[in-house]
XYZ file of C-alpha atoms in Angstrom:
268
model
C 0.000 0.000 0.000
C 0.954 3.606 -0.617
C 0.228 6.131 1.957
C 0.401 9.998 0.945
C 1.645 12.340 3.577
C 1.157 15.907 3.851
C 2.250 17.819 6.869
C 2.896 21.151 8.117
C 3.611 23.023 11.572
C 4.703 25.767 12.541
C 6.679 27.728 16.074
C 7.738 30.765 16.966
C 11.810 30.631 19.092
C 11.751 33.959 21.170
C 15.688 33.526 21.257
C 18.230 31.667 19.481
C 18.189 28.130 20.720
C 18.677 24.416 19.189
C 15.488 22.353 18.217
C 15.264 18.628 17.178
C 13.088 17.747 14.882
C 12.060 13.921 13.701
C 8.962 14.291 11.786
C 10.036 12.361 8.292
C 9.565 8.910 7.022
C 12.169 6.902 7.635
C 13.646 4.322 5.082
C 13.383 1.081 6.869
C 12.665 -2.545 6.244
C 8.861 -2.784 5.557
C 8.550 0.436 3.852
C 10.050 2.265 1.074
C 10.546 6.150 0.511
C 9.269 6.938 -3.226
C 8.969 10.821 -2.848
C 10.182 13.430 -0.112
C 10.707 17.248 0.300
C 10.795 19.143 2.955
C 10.776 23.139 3.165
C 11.965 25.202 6.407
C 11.782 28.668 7.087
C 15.052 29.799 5.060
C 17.802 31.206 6.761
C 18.506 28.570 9.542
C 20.953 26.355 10.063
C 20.306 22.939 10.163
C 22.288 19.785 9.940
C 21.181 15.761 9.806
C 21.860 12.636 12.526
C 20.708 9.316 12.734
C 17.901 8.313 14.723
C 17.703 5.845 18.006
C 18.273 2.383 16.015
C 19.316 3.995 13.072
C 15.928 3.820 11.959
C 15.159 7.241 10.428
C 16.982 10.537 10.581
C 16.371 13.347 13.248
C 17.275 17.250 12.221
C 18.794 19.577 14.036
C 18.001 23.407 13.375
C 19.556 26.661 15.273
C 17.734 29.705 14.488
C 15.387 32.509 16.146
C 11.876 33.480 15.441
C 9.014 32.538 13.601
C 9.749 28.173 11.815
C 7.774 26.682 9.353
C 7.771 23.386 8.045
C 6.255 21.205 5.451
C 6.597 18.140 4.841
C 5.366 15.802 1.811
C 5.944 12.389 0.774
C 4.834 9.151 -1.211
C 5.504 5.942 1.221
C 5.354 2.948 0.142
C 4.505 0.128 3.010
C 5.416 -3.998 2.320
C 4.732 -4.716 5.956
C 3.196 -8.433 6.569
C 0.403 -8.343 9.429
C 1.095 -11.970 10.920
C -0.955 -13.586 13.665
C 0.509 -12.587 16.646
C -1.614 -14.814 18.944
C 0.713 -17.631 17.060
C 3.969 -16.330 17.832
C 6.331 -17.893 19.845
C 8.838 -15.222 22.537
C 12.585 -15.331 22.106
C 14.348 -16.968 25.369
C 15.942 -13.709 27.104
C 19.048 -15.391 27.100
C 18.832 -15.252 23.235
C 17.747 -11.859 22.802
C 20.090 -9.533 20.216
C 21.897 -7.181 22.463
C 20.100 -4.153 21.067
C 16.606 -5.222 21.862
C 17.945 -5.611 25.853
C 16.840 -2.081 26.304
C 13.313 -2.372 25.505
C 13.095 -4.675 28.622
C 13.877 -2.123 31.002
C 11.664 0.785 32.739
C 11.932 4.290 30.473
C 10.591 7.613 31.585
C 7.160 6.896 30.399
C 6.977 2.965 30.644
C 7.643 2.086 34.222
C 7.158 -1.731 33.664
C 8.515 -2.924 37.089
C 5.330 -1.436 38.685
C 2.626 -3.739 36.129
C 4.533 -7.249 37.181
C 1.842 -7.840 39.705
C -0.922 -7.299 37.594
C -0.005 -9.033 34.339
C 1.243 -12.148 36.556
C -2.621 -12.262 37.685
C -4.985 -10.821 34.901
C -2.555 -12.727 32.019
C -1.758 -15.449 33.734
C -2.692 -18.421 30.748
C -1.430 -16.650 28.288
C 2.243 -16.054 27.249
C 4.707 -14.933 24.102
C 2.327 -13.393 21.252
C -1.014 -14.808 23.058
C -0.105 -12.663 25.772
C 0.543 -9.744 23.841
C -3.126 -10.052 22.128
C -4.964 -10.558 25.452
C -3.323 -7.456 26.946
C -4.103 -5.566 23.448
C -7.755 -6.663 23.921
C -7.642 -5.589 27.716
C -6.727 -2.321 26.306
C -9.411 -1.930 24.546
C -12.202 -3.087 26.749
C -11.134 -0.914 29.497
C -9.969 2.125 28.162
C -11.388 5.341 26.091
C -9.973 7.449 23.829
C -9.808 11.296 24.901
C -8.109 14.185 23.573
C -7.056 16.216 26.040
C -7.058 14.120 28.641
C -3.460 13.774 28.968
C -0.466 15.744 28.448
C 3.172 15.577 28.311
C 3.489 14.497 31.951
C 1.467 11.787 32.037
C 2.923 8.373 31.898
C 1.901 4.753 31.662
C 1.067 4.213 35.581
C -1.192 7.686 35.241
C -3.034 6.252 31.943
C -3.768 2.761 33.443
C -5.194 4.300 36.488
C -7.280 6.643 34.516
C -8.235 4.145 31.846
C -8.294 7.233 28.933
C -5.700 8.726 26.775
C -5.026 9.336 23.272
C -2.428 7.262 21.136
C 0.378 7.695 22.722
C -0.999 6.582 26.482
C -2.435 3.801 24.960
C 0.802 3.117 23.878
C 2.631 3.392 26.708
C 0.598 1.090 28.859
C 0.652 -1.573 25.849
C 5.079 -1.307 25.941
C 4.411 -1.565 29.972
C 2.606 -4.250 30.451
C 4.686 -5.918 27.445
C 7.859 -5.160 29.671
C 6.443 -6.840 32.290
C 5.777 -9.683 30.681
C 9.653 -9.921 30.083
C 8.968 -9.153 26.083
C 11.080 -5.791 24.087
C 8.840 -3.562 23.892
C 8.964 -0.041 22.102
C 7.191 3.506 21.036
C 6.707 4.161 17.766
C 6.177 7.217 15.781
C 4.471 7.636 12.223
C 1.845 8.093 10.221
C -1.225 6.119 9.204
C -4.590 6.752 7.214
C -8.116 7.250 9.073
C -6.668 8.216 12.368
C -9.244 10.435 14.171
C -8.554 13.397 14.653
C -5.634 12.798 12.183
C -2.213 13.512 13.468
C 1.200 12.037 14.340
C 0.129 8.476 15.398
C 1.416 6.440 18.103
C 1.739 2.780 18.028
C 3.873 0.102 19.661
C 6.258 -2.817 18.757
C 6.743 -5.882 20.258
C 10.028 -8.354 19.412
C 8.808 -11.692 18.768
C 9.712 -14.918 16.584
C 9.718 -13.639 12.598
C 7.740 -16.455 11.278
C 9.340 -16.628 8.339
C 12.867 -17.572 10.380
C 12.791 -20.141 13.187
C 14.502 -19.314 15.446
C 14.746 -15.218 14.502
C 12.954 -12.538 16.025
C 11.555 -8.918 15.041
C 9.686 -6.278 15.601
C 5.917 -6.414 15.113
C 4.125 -3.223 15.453
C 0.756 -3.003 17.460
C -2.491 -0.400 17.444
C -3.949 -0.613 20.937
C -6.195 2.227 20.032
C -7.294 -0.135 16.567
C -6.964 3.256 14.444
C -3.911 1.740 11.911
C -2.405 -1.503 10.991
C 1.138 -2.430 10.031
C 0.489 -3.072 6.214
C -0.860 0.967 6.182
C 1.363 2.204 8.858
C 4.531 4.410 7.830
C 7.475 4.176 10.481
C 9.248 7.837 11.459
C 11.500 6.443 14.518
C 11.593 4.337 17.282
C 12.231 4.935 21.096
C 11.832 3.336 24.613
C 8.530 5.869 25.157
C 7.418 9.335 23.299
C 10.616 10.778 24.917
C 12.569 9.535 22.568
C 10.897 10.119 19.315
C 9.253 13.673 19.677
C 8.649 15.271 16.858
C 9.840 18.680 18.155
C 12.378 18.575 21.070
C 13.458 22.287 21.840
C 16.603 23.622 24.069
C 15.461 26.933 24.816
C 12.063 28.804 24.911
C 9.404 27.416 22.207
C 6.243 28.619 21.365
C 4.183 25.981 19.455
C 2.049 27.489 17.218
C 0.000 24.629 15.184
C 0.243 21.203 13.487
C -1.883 19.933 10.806
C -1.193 16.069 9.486
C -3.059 14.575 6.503
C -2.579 10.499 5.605
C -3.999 8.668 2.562
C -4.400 5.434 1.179
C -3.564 5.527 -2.612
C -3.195 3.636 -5.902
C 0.389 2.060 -5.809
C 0.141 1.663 -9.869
């Protein structure tokens, strides 16, 4: 599937002071960049870094005043959806060193805390099965609400609440993953018929690929239901929304607005 993407925002920097920005499709396994620009305010400097993982590129810009950007591209996503219900956990033991992180609690995702609780409410279930019973939990207990969180709420706050928007439901799901000894991480990107449409949130799990005994990946997950992975377009990757904001700023920031638009087109 091809996904269009159209996105602008905009902020004002009442001084001169170093922003990061990570707010383009990356190039990754599963999906393909066929067309990208991207337009800043002229007159800024700006220079390029990889991303956490090396998945995608993050873009640093020094400058003052008023910052526009926009931001188009064609995407094209190759991304299998397999049963994850079916899918077996790797042993810890025989985890890639790089996933090792994903186990541990993260500013958002303080897993240590949900051990009780998935130990009790998950108890039959384990590997992939486990994964899709705590999705479904997810969903049967929790409501989606703009505005009901903000940038200081984390995964414990959103559990106890049972309401959030993407990202919350996010963090819980790479919580209660953790807790269940399985990587778990945040994901950034952009998908089609998210409502109202914006950056979306989703998370990853590392599980058996079943196409290689023995191997594991990364499978991503929609607790809110909104996108799947064959229509979902990858920006970065991070242990919570910490680590893959699209606008991190070192110095006084005025956020001015944000508009997002995703679509579903003809890949002929």
């Amino acid at each position: 599937m091809d996904l269009s993407i159209t996105t602008h925002f905009a902020f004002e920097l009442s001084e001169p002071a170093d922003v990061l920005l990570q707010f383009e499709a990356a190039e990754t396994s599963g999906q393909r960049i066929l067309e990208s620009n991207t337009n800043l305010t002229p007159g800024r400097k700006t220079s390029r870094v990889p991303a956490q993982d090396n998945l995608g590129e993050r873009l640093w810009l020094h400058g003052q005043g008023l910052i526009e950007v926009d931001y188009t591209a064609r995407v094209a996503v190759n991304r299998p959806s397999p049963n994850l219900a079916s899918l077996s956990a790797i042993p810890l033991h025989a985890l890639p060193g790089e996933t090792a992180q994903y186990l541990f609690d993260s500013r958002y995702c303080q897993a240590d805390q949900f051990q009780s609780f998935v130990n009790e409410e998950f108890a039959d279930s384990s590997a992939g099965a486990r994964i899709s019973a705590i999705t479904a939990w997810i969903a049967g207990n929790f409501s989606y609400q703009p505005g009901a969180s903000d940038a200081r709420t984390d995964a414990r706050d959103s559990f106890i609440e049972r309401q959030g928007i993407c990202r919350d439901y996010a963090h819980v799901l790479i919580a209660l993953a953790r807790a269940s000894g399985i990587p778990a991480r945040f994901v950034a990107g952009y998908a089609p018929h998210v409502n109202p449409p914006d950056f979306h949130a989703v998370a990853e799990v590392f599980l058996e690929d079943p196409d290689n005994e023995g191997v594991g990946t990364w499978h991503l997950i929609d607790a809110t239901g909104m996108a799947d992975a064959s229509a979902f377009a990858r920006i970065g990757v991070g242990r919570d929304a910490a680590d893959v904001s699209f606008l991190t700023s070192f110095g006084p920031c005025d956020f001015l607005r944000s508009s997002v638009e995703v679509n579903a087109c003809s890949n002929e």
